């Protein structure tokens, strides 16, 4: 009888395990992105007045976005720490820790004292929680993705990875809907206690996510490679696959920069510079997230058939044109239908085509022994460079130029970088996740042997 520890990688995972793993991956992504959305929205609309009321509106907004960005500083550290244990000990035990750091941090933010109560203490505690939370978030993405991918049926990695990514639009729907409700409160109630409700609701989400994960078995790929010696996954990653790390970070820049400009920065732009209500954009992202629920699995399935690269490059092109050139002029028109349409095109379709297949694409770049670390470093490294600083950079560029166009040019530049990296990486969808040393993408012209997909 074959023990689970020595189970061959070519054996397909049990359907129940695969479904449970996908649900567990979804729950972690939901909690991670629920935190991201509510904090980004609060940083744009509430925190400048709650934690930084003594500063001018522009300075308060920059300070607020600074608290948003600090979590991105510790995300790579979390990716290295939890990637180390995830590649040495296993995916499951690490993911039980990360879900607590993320959900617990969000819940505690909901009870922080405002500036009116404790002066700058509230802002200091907010920053500390974001730093700790960033460590947890840094370890969540790689492990959460691998729960779905390393248990995926043969030839369905793109689809399985897309279901993990579905946690993002689902979280956006939940967080935006909840924020839209609390924004109906009178302003004094919103600033005193109403904004806390979305943060405190992370408590029940945390409990549910932990319950789903606690009885889940280890992933099949890790069990198949469980006898392999693992010394230092991070050093091995840098020594053996530095090119894959750099290409992965560059490939994700378009998605990271695009979203933070069209959502986090744009929310503050329409209120600060146009004098419009934020409800127009928030409603657009609710609609777009609903559309994205259909786009993500479709894109994942298509990438399983024709490859990751053409799907990803299509998303980059849509973001460059729609986000960098058309987005802000269309929003400035103030027409609800055209605003919602451009949000759907750039967010649901443009970033959706990239986001849907990122976990599968990045996993296929790395071997089993460094895959958890590799996914975390790529994802959180790109978030540090292109995610966290982007809203503050966009605010500064806009203030200097008195126009939106520098922010749009910044977005286009990120898309160009990502397109070059995706093209250079080659095709990966036939790579074998059972390989312990890393994938061998086909050449940029489409040639190359590839590997048989065994999930």
mmCIF file of C-alpha atoms in Angstrom, residues 10-383:
data_model
loop_
_atom_site.group_PDB
_atom_site.id
_atom_site.type_symbol
_atom_site.label_atom_id
_atom_site.label_comp_id
_atom_site.label_asym_id
_atom_site.label_seq_id
_atom_site.Cartn_x
_atom_site.Cartn_y
_atom_site.Cartn_z
ATOM 1 C CA UNK A 10 1.080 11.582 -11.257
ATOM 2 C CA UNK A 11 -1.824 10.192 -9.250
ATOM 3 C CA UNK A 12 -4.766 12.584 -9.488
ATOM 4 C CA UNK A 13 -5.957 14.070 -6.194
ATOM 5 C CA UNK A 14 -9.248 12.883 -4.813
ATOM 6 C CA UNK A 15 -12.095 15.130 -6.023
ATOM 7 C CA UNK A 16 -13.208 15.870 -2.468
ATOM 8 C CA UNK A 17 -9.678 16.919 -1.475
ATOM 9 C CA UNK A 18 -9.387 19.089 -4.572
ATOM 10 C CA UNK A 19 -12.698 20.814 -3.853
ATOM 11 C CA UNK A 20 -11.881 21.319 -0.181
ATOM 12 C CA UNK A 21 -8.466 22.686 -1.067
ATOM 13 C CA UNK A 22 -10.008 25.144 -3.525
ATOM 14 C CA UNK A 23 -12.540 26.317 -0.922
ATOM 15 C CA UNK A 24 -9.761 26.708 1.666
ATOM 16 C CA UNK A 25 -7.678 28.706 -0.807
ATOM 17 C CA UNK A 26 -10.682 30.885 -1.643
ATOM 18 C CA UNK A 27 -11.346 31.612 2.042
ATOM 19 C CA UNK A 28 -7.812 32.868 2.615
ATOM 20 C CA UNK A 29 -7.866 35.036 -0.496
ATOM 21 C CA UNK A 30 -11.233 36.445 0.566
ATOM 22 C CA UNK A 31 -9.926 37.427 4.001
ATOM 23 C CA UNK A 32 -6.694 38.894 2.593
ATOM 24 C CA UNK A 33 -8.465 41.023 0.006
ATOM 25 C CA UNK A 34 -11.326 41.967 2.292
ATOM 26 C CA UNK A 35 -8.681 43.620 4.461
ATOM 27 C CA UNK A 36 -7.077 45.228 1.417
ATOM 28 C CA UNK A 37 -10.312 46.736 0.107
ATOM 29 C CA UNK A 38 -11.669 48.083 3.374
ATOM 30 C CA UNK A 39 -8.315 49.547 4.386
ATOM 31 C CA UNK A 40 -7.787 51.146 0.978
ATOM 32 C CA UNK A 41 -11.290 52.633 1.036
ATOM 33 C CA UNK A 42 -10.925 53.842 4.613
ATOM 34 C CA UNK A 43 -7.488 55.305 3.830
ATOM 35 C CA UNK A 44 -9.004 57.359 1.017
ATOM 36 C CA UNK A 45 -12.247 58.450 2.689
ATOM 37 C CA UNK A 46 -12.061 58.180 6.482
ATOM 38 C CA UNK A 47 -8.575 57.895 7.960
ATOM 39 C CA UNK A 48 -7.395 61.395 6.945
ATOM 40 C CA UNK A 49 -10.089 62.842 9.240
ATOM 41 C CA UNK A 50 -9.975 60.139 11.935
ATOM 42 C CA UNK A 51 -6.219 59.841 12.478
ATOM 43 C CA UNK A 52 -4.720 62.948 10.803
ATOM 44 C CA UNK A 53 -7.241 65.799 11.267
ATOM 45 C CA UNK A 54 -4.597 68.419 12.120
ATOM 46 C CA UNK A 55 -2.939 68.281 8.679
ATOM 47 C CA UNK A 56 -4.089 69.933 5.450
ATOM 48 C CA UNK A 57 -6.316 67.743 3.226
ATOM 49 C CA UNK A 58 -3.473 66.831 0.832
ATOM 50 C CA UNK A 59 -0.955 66.111 3.594
ATOM 51 C CA UNK A 60 -3.531 64.120 5.575
ATOM 52 C CA UNK A 61 -4.293 62.065 2.478
ATOM 53 C CA UNK A 62 -0.586 61.394 1.913
ATOM 54 C CA UNK A 63 -0.189 60.361 5.560
ATOM 55 C CA UNK A 64 -3.207 58.082 5.289
ATOM 56 C CA UNK A 65 -1.893 56.448 2.128
ATOM 57 C CA UNK A 66 1.418 56.083 3.958
ATOM 58 C CA UNK A 67 -0.268 53.785 6.491
ATOM 59 C CA UNK A 68 -1.691 51.886 3.523
ATOM 60 C CA UNK A 69 1.805 51.486 2.051
ATOM 61 C CA UNK A 70 3.671 50.343 5.195
ATOM 62 C CA UNK A 71 2.170 46.854 5.049
ATOM 63 C CA UNK A 72 3.819 46.388 1.683
ATOM 64 C CA UNK A 73 7.209 46.921 3.345
ATOM 65 C CA UNK A 74 6.857 43.800 5.526
ATOM 66 C CA UNK A 75 5.073 41.659 2.936
ATOM 67 C CA UNK A 76 8.338 40.451 1.339
ATOM 68 C CA UNK A 77 9.630 39.600 4.825
ATOM 69 C CA UNK A 78 6.494 37.541 5.439
ATOM 70 C CA UNK A 79 6.941 35.843 2.083
ATOM 71 C CA UNK A 80 10.486 34.832 3.040
ATOM 72 C CA UNK A 81 9.621 33.712 6.598
ATOM 73 C CA UNK A 82 6.485 31.743 5.797
ATOM 74 C CA UNK A 83 7.840 30.590 2.461
ATOM 75 C CA UNK A 84 10.791 29.073 4.337
ATOM 76 C CA UNK A 85 8.540 27.035 6.613
ATOM 77 C CA UNK A 86 5.998 26.351 3.888
ATOM 78 C CA UNK A 87 8.683 24.766 1.710
ATOM 79 C CA UNK A 88 10.381 22.928 4.602
ATOM 80 C CA UNK A 89 7.518 21.885 6.893
ATOM 81 C CA UNK A 90 4.445 22.015 4.676
ATOM 82 C CA UNK A 91 1.809 24.338 3.273
ATOM 83 C CA UNK A 92 -0.994 23.660 5.760
ATOM 84 C CA UNK A 93 0.551 24.583 9.172
ATOM 85 C CA UNK A 94 1.849 27.873 7.824
ATOM 86 C CA UNK A 95 -1.548 28.835 6.429
ATOM 87 C CA UNK A 96 -3.194 28.383 9.821
ATOM 88 C CA UNK A 97 -0.873 31.099 11.175
ATOM 89 C CA UNK A 98 -1.212 33.554 8.307
ATOM 90 C CA UNK A 99 -4.993 33.566 8.422
ATOM 91 C CA UNK A 100 -4.844 34.633 12.083
ATOM 92 C CA UNK A 101 -2.371 37.443 11.452
ATOM 93 C CA UNK A 102 -4.480 38.862 8.637
ATOM 94 C CA UNK A 103 -7.933 38.556 10.196
ATOM 95 C CA UNK A 104 -6.795 39.401 13.715
ATOM 96 C CA UNK A 105 -4.995 42.533 12.547
ATOM 97 C CA UNK A 106 -8.049 43.778 10.684
ATOM 98 C CA UNK A 107 -10.292 43.154 13.690
ATOM 99 C CA UNK A 108 -7.977 45.054 16.060
ATOM 100 C CA UNK A 109 -7.918 48.042 13.710
ATOM 101 C CA UNK A 110 -11.620 48.353 14.328
ATOM 102 C CA UNK A 111 -11.060 49.164 18.013
ATOM 103 C CA UNK A 112 -8.199 51.687 17.660
ATOM 104 C CA UNK A 113 -8.624 55.103 19.314
ATOM 105 C CA UNK A 114 -9.042 58.110 17.023
ATOM 106 C CA UNK A 115 -6.887 61.270 17.119
ATOM 107 C CA UNK A 116 -9.616 63.022 19.100
ATOM 108 C CA UNK A 117 -9.364 60.382 21.852
ATOM 109 C CA UNK A 118 -5.654 59.538 22.022
ATOM 110 C CA UNK A 119 -3.810 61.932 19.730
ATOM 111 C CA UNK A 120 -1.211 60.309 17.506
ATOM 112 C CA UNK A 121 -1.312 57.026 19.458
ATOM 113 C CA UNK A 122 -4.071 55.672 17.213
ATOM 114 C CA UNK A 123 -2.023 56.304 14.074
ATOM 115 C CA UNK A 124 1.065 54.692 15.635
ATOM 116 C CA UNK A 125 -0.913 51.574 16.584
ATOM 117 C CA UNK A 126 -2.462 51.505 13.126
ATOM 118 C CA UNK A 127 1.002 51.458 11.558
ATOM 119 C CA UNK A 128 2.209 48.703 13.907
ATOM 120 C CA UNK A 129 -0.800 46.534 13.105
ATOM 121 C CA UNK A 130 -0.257 47.090 9.394
ATOM 122 C CA UNK A 131 3.388 46.027 9.713
ATOM 123 C CA UNK A 132 2.483 42.801 11.534
ATOM 124 C CA UNK A 133 -0.417 42.172 9.208
ATOM 125 C CA UNK A 134 1.864 42.672 6.201
ATOM 126 C CA UNK A 135 3.997 39.765 7.416
ATOM 127 C CA UNK A 136 0.920 37.526 7.494
ATOM 128 C CA UNK A 137 -0.284 38.686 4.092
ATOM 129 C CA UNK A 138 3.195 38.052 2.703
ATOM 130 C CA UNK A 139 2.906 34.384 3.617
ATOM 131 C CA UNK A 140 -0.716 33.904 2.609
ATOM 132 C CA UNK A 141 -0.638 34.267 -1.155
ATOM 133 C CA UNK A 142 1.934 31.587 -1.940
ATOM 134 C CA UNK A 143 0.438 28.962 0.336
ATOM 135 C CA UNK A 144 -3.158 29.781 -0.507
ATOM 136 C CA UNK A 145 -2.414 29.479 -4.212
ATOM 137 C CA UNK A 146 -0.634 26.171 -3.766
ATOM 138 C CA UNK A 147 -3.555 24.684 -1.845
ATOM 139 C CA UNK A 148 -5.531 24.902 -5.069
ATOM 140 C CA UNK A 149 -2.763 24.395 -7.629
ATOM 141 C CA UNK A 150 -0.902 21.449 -6.108
ATOM 142 C CA UNK A 151 -4.188 19.587 -5.651
ATOM 143 C CA UNK A 152 -5.568 20.507 -9.079
ATOM 144 C CA UNK A 153 -6.727 17.823 -11.542
ATOM 145 C CA UNK A 154 -4.525 17.273 -14.571
ATOM 146 C CA UNK A 155 -4.789 20.027 -17.173
ATOM 147 C CA UNK A 156 -6.924 22.304 -14.970
ATOM 148 C CA UNK A 157 -4.340 24.336 -13.085
ATOM 149 C CA UNK A 158 -5.413 27.608 -14.653
ATOM 150 C CA UNK A 159 -9.022 26.951 -13.711
ATOM 151 C CA UNK A 160 -8.119 25.861 -10.170
ATOM 152 C CA UNK A 161 -5.921 28.909 -9.677
ATOM 153 C CA UNK A 162 -8.704 31.175 -10.916
ATOM 154 C CA UNK A 163 -11.035 29.889 -8.197
ATOM 155 C CA UNK A 164 -8.441 30.874 -5.605
ATOM 156 C CA UNK A 165 -8.365 34.335 -7.191
ATOM 157 C CA UNK A 166 -12.175 34.547 -7.022
ATOM 158 C CA UNK A 167 -11.724 35.463 -3.377
ATOM 159 C CA UNK A 168 -10.635 38.907 -4.551
ATOM 160 C CA UNK A 169 -13.790 40.107 -6.376
ATOM 161 C CA UNK A 170 -15.928 38.368 -3.769
ATOM 162 C CA UNK A 171 -14.120 40.311 -1.043
ATOM 163 C CA UNK A 172 -14.452 43.537 -3.022
ATOM 164 C CA UNK A 173 -18.192 42.988 -3.355
ATOM 165 C CA UNK A 174 -18.519 42.339 0.367
ATOM 166 C CA UNK A 175 -16.264 45.165 1.552
ATOM 167 C CA UNK A 176 -17.589 47.777 -0.866
ATOM 168 C CA UNK A 177 -21.171 46.830 -0.118
ATOM 169 C CA UNK A 178 -20.573 47.083 3.619
ATOM 170 C CA UNK A 179 -18.763 50.411 3.267
ATOM 171 C CA UNK A 180 -21.550 51.741 1.068
ATOM 172 C CA UNK A 181 -24.018 50.938 3.850
ATOM 173 C CA UNK A 182 -22.008 52.562 6.657
ATOM 174 C CA UNK A 183 -21.458 55.651 4.485
ATOM 175 C CA UNK A 184 -25.197 56.267 4.708
ATOM 176 C CA UNK A 185 -24.716 57.178 8.367
ATOM 177 C CA UNK A 186 -24.497 60.846 9.359
ATOM 178 C CA UNK A 187 -20.911 62.062 9.033
ATOM 179 C CA UNK A 188 -20.280 62.363 12.772
ATOM 180 C CA UNK A 189 -21.450 58.783 13.359
ATOM 181 C CA UNK A 190 -19.447 57.495 10.398
ATOM 182 C CA UNK A 191 -16.246 59.079 11.719
ATOM 183 C CA UNK A 192 -16.828 58.021 15.342
ATOM 184 C CA UNK A 193 -17.994 54.393 15.070
ATOM 185 C CA UNK A 194 -19.499 53.598 11.669
ATOM 186 C CA UNK A 195 -16.170 53.040 9.888
ATOM 187 C CA UNK A 196 -15.273 50.394 12.494
ATOM 188 C CA UNK A 197 -18.037 47.986 11.459
ATOM 189 C CA UNK A 198 -16.324 46.642 8.285
ATOM 190 C CA UNK A 199 -13.133 46.013 10.269
ATOM 191 C CA UNK A 200 -14.879 44.203 13.127
ATOM 192 C CA UNK A 201 -16.689 41.917 10.687
ATOM 193 C CA UNK A 202 -13.352 40.307 9.851
ATOM 194 C CA UNK A 203 -13.728 38.365 13.123
ATOM 195 C CA UNK A 204 -16.443 35.998 11.816
ATOM 196 C CA UNK A 205 -14.619 35.679 8.484
ATOM 197 C CA UNK A 206 -11.459 34.677 10.362
ATOM 198 C CA UNK A 207 -13.261 31.999 12.368
ATOM 199 C CA UNK A 208 -14.787 30.495 9.238
ATOM 200 C CA UNK A 209 -11.481 30.500 7.334
ATOM 201 C CA UNK A 210 -9.640 28.754 10.173
ATOM 202 C CA UNK A 211 -12.362 26.127 10.499
ATOM 203 C CA UNK A 212 -12.179 25.305 6.783
ATOM 204 C CA UNK A 213 -8.391 24.919 6.829
ATOM 205 C CA UNK A 214 -7.712 23.084 10.065
ATOM 206 C CA UNK A 215 -8.641 19.573 8.839
ATOM 207 C CA UNK A 216 -7.290 19.897 5.309
ATOM 208 C CA UNK A 217 -4.499 17.441 4.336
ATOM 209 C CA UNK A 218 -1.154 18.544 2.947
ATOM 210 C CA UNK A 219 -0.951 19.210 -0.809
ATOM 211 C CA UNK A 220 -0.191 16.257 -3.078
ATOM 212 C CA UNK A 221 2.913 17.822 -4.671
ATOM 213 C CA UNK A 222 4.508 18.512 -1.290
ATOM 214 C CA UNK A 223 3.748 15.002 -0.019
ATOM 215 C CA UNK A 224 5.254 13.488 -3.181
ATOM 216 C CA UNK A 225 8.447 15.457 -2.550
ATOM 217 C CA UNK A 226 8.367 15.134 1.239
ATOM 218 C CA UNK A 227 11.560 13.081 1.470
ATOM 219 C CA UNK A 228 13.656 15.704 -0.319
ATOM 220 C CA UNK A 229 16.236 17.616 1.670
ATOM 221 C CA UNK A 230 15.333 21.267 2.231
ATOM 222 C CA UNK A 231 17.940 23.532 3.788
ATOM 223 C CA UNK A 232 17.199 27.149 2.939
ATOM 224 C CA UNK A 233 14.464 27.622 0.308
ATOM 225 C CA UNK A 234 15.074 31.375 0.001
ATOM 226 C CA UNK A 235 18.804 31.032 -0.642
ATOM 227 C CA UNK A 236 18.140 28.154 -3.016
ATOM 228 C CA UNK A 237 15.610 30.301 -4.852
ATOM 229 C CA UNK A 238 18.077 33.155 -5.323
ATOM 230 C CA UNK A 239 20.887 30.802 -6.295
ATOM 231 C CA UNK A 240 18.993 28.569 -8.706
ATOM 232 C CA UNK A 241 16.154 30.674 -10.138
ATOM 233 C CA UNK A 242 16.944 34.415 -9.914
ATOM 234 C CA UNK A 243 15.708 34.990 -13.478
ATOM 235 C CA UNK A 244 12.286 33.527 -12.669
ATOM 236 C CA UNK A 245 12.018 35.809 -9.618
ATOM 237 C CA UNK A 246 12.812 38.959 -11.604
ATOM 238 C CA UNK A 247 10.518 38.044 -14.503
ATOM 239 C CA UNK A 248 7.669 37.219 -12.130
ATOM 240 C CA UNK A 249 7.991 40.508 -10.240
ATOM 241 C CA UNK A 250 8.099 42.467 -13.476
ATOM 242 C CA UNK A 251 5.167 40.546 -14.940
ATOM 243 C CA UNK A 252 2.889 41.520 -12.071
ATOM 244 C CA UNK A 253 3.706 45.237 -12.157
ATOM 245 C CA UNK A 254 0.915 46.015 -14.636
ATOM 246 C CA UNK A 255 -1.761 44.470 -12.425
ATOM 247 C CA UNK A 256 -0.448 45.982 -9.173
ATOM 248 C CA UNK A 257 -0.062 49.517 -10.537
ATOM 249 C CA UNK A 258 -3.267 49.489 -12.577
ATOM 250 C CA UNK A 259 -5.531 48.521 -9.731
ATOM 251 C CA UNK A 260 -4.055 50.927 -7.209
ATOM 252 C CA UNK A 261 -4.395 53.820 -9.653
ATOM 253 C CA UNK A 262 -7.896 53.098 -10.959
ATOM 254 C CA UNK A 263 -9.293 52.282 -7.515
ATOM 255 C CA UNK A 264 -7.402 53.563 -4.456
ATOM 256 C CA UNK A 265 -5.996 56.714 -6.082
ATOM 257 C CA UNK A 266 -9.036 57.386 -8.277
ATOM 258 C CA UNK A 267 -11.395 57.390 -5.282
ATOM 259 C CA UNK A 268 -9.419 60.233 -3.700
ATOM 260 C CA UNK A 269 -8.960 61.976 -7.075
ATOM 261 C CA UNK A 270 -12.675 62.308 -7.820
ATOM 262 C CA UNK A 271 -13.408 63.645 -4.321
ATOM 263 C CA UNK A 272 -10.365 65.922 -3.875
ATOM 264 C CA UNK A 273 -9.803 67.273 -7.386
ATOM 265 C CA UNK A 274 -13.207 66.938 -9.065
ATOM 266 C CA UNK A 275 -15.430 67.533 -6.063
ATOM 267 C CA UNK A 276 -17.530 64.511 -7.004
ATOM 268 C CA UNK A 277 -18.962 61.856 -4.718
ATOM 269 C CA UNK A 278 -16.971 58.666 -4.307
ATOM 270 C CA UNK A 279 -20.206 56.693 -4.679
ATOM 271 C CA UNK A 280 -19.860 56.759 -8.477
ATOM 272 C CA UNK A 281 -16.569 54.844 -8.477
ATOM 273 C CA UNK A 282 -17.466 52.579 -5.564
ATOM 274 C CA UNK A 283 -20.666 51.514 -7.329
ATOM 275 C CA UNK A 284 -18.653 50.902 -10.497
ATOM 276 C CA UNK A 285 -16.320 48.527 -8.699
ATOM 277 C CA UNK A 286 -19.235 46.634 -7.195
ATOM 278 C CA UNK A 287 -20.586 46.087 -10.715
ATOM 279 C CA UNK A 288 -17.133 45.262 -12.053
ATOM 280 C CA UNK A 289 -16.460 42.738 -9.298
ATOM 281 C CA UNK A 290 -19.688 40.933 -10.130
ATOM 282 C CA UNK A 291 -18.584 40.759 -13.772
ATOM 283 C CA UNK A 292 -15.144 39.556 -12.705
ATOM 284 C CA UNK A 293 -16.684 36.574 -10.948
ATOM 285 C CA UNK A 294 -17.478 35.276 -14.433
ATOM 286 C CA UNK A 295 -14.296 36.533 -16.137
ATOM 287 C CA UNK A 296 -11.785 34.844 -13.810
ATOM 288 C CA UNK A 297 -12.752 31.174 -14.265
ATOM 289 C CA UNK A 298 -13.291 31.729 -17.991
ATOM 290 C CA UNK A 299 -9.808 33.223 -18.363
ATOM 291 C CA UNK A 300 -8.313 30.400 -16.302
ATOM 292 C CA UNK A 301 -9.961 27.767 -18.473
ATOM 293 C CA UNK A 302 -8.887 29.472 -21.706
ATOM 294 C CA UNK A 303 -5.294 29.645 -20.433
ATOM 295 C CA UNK A 304 -5.379 25.871 -19.865
ATOM 296 C CA UNK A 305 -6.170 25.454 -23.555
ATOM 297 C CA UNK A 306 -4.089 28.094 -25.376
ATOM 298 C CA UNK A 307 -1.467 29.051 -22.772
ATOM 299 C CA UNK A 308 -0.901 31.706 -20.111
ATOM 300 C CA UNK A 309 1.025 34.203 -22.231
ATOM 301 C CA UNK A 310 -1.630 35.276 -24.808
ATOM 302 C CA UNK A 311 -4.244 35.703 -22.072
ATOM 303 C CA UNK A 312 -1.884 37.753 -19.897
ATOM 304 C CA UNK A 313 -0.676 39.978 -22.746
ATOM 305 C CA UNK A 314 -4.269 40.754 -23.711
ATOM 306 C CA UNK A 315 -4.950 41.947 -20.174
ATOM 307 C CA UNK A 316 -1.836 44.143 -20.217
ATOM 308 C CA UNK A 317 -2.888 45.800 -23.476
ATOM 309 C CA UNK A 318 -6.381 46.564 -22.157
ATOM 310 C CA UNK A 319 -4.946 48.138 -18.986
ATOM 311 C CA UNK A 320 -2.407 50.248 -20.870
ATOM 312 C CA UNK A 321 -4.971 51.748 -23.247
ATOM 313 C CA UNK A 322 -8.070 51.732 -21.066
ATOM 314 C CA UNK A 323 -6.406 52.582 -17.745
ATOM 315 C CA UNK A 324 -3.511 54.763 -18.812
ATOM 316 C CA UNK A 325 -5.171 56.803 -21.569
ATOM 317 C CA UNK A 326 -8.973 56.663 -21.307
ATOM 318 C CA UNK A 327 -9.880 56.062 -17.676
ATOM 319 C CA UNK A 328 -9.545 59.514 -16.122
ATOM 320 C CA UNK A 329 -10.982 61.567 -19.039
ATOM 321 C CA UNK A 330 -14.039 59.312 -19.079
ATOM 322 C CA UNK A 331 -14.543 59.533 -15.319
ATOM 323 C CA UNK A 332 -14.153 63.329 -15.446
ATOM 324 C CA UNK A 333 -17.235 63.452 -17.689
ATOM 325 C CA UNK A 334 -19.313 62.552 -14.627
ATOM 326 C CA UNK A 335 -21.580 60.181 -16.553
ATOM 327 C CA UNK A 336 -22.479 57.099 -14.510
ATOM 328 C CA UNK A 337 -22.878 54.674 -17.419
ATOM 329 C CA UNK A 338 -19.560 55.574 -19.107
ATOM 330 C CA UNK A 339 -17.741 55.521 -15.742
ATOM 331 C CA UNK A 340 -19.056 52.069 -14.901
ATOM 332 C CA UNK A 341 -18.282 50.818 -18.422
ATOM 333 C CA UNK A 342 -14.620 51.870 -18.302
ATOM 334 C CA UNK A 343 -14.226 50.390 -14.815
ATOM 335 C CA UNK A 344 -15.597 47.068 -16.059
ATOM 336 C CA UNK A 345 -13.312 47.085 -19.100
ATOM 337 C CA UNK A 346 -10.115 47.954 -17.214
ATOM 338 C CA UNK A 347 -10.782 46.190 -13.917
ATOM 339 C CA UNK A 348 -13.004 43.189 -14.623
ATOM 340 C CA UNK A 349 -11.466 42.336 -17.999
ATOM 341 C CA UNK A 350 -8.028 44.000 -18.105
ATOM 342 C CA UNK A 351 -6.718 43.151 -14.648
ATOM 343 C CA UNK A 352 -9.009 40.115 -14.519
ATOM 344 C CA UNK A 353 -7.222 38.388 -17.409
ATOM 345 C CA UNK A 354 -3.900 38.853 -15.615
ATOM 346 C CA UNK A 355 -5.045 38.210 -12.078
ATOM 347 C CA UNK A 356 -6.928 35.026 -12.936
ATOM 348 C CA UNK A 357 -3.832 33.151 -14.072
ATOM 349 C CA UNK A 358 -1.101 34.748 -11.962
ATOM 350 C CA UNK A 359 -0.967 32.025 -9.325
ATOM 351 C CA UNK A 360 -0.751 29.278 -11.957
ATOM 352 C CA UNK A 361 1.771 31.212 -14.049
ATOM 353 C CA UNK A 362 4.067 31.980 -11.118
ATOM 354 C CA UNK A 363 3.800 28.462 -9.659
ATOM 355 C CA UNK A 364 4.886 27.044 -13.007
ATOM 356 C CA UNK A 365 8.097 29.073 -12.863
ATOM 357 C CA UNK A 366 9.379 27.327 -9.706
ATOM 358 C CA UNK A 367 10.189 23.846 -8.428
ATOM 359 C CA UNK A 368 8.370 22.223 -5.486
ATOM 360 C CA UNK A 369 11.219 22.794 -3.047
ATOM 361 C CA UNK A 370 11.136 26.591 -3.486
ATOM 362 C CA UNK A 371 7.652 27.146 -4.913
ATOM 363 C CA UNK A 372 6.000 28.559 -1.774
ATOM 364 C CA UNK A 373 8.913 30.967 -1.303
ATOM 365 C CA UNK A 374 9.009 31.823 -5.006
ATOM 366 C CA UNK A 375 5.328 32.717 -5.238
ATOM 367 C CA UNK A 376 5.520 34.829 -2.106
ATOM 368 C CA UNK A 377 8.649 36.715 -3.160
ATOM 369 C CA UNK A 378 7.269 37.421 -6.642
ATOM 370 C CA UNK A 379 3.863 38.523 -5.461
ATOM 371 C CA UNK A 380 4.924 40.568 -2.465
ATOM 372 C CA UNK A 381 8.024 41.970 -4.147
ATOM 373 C CA UNK A 382 5.864 43.351 -6.940
ATOM 374 C CA UNK A 383 3.374 44.624 -4.360
#
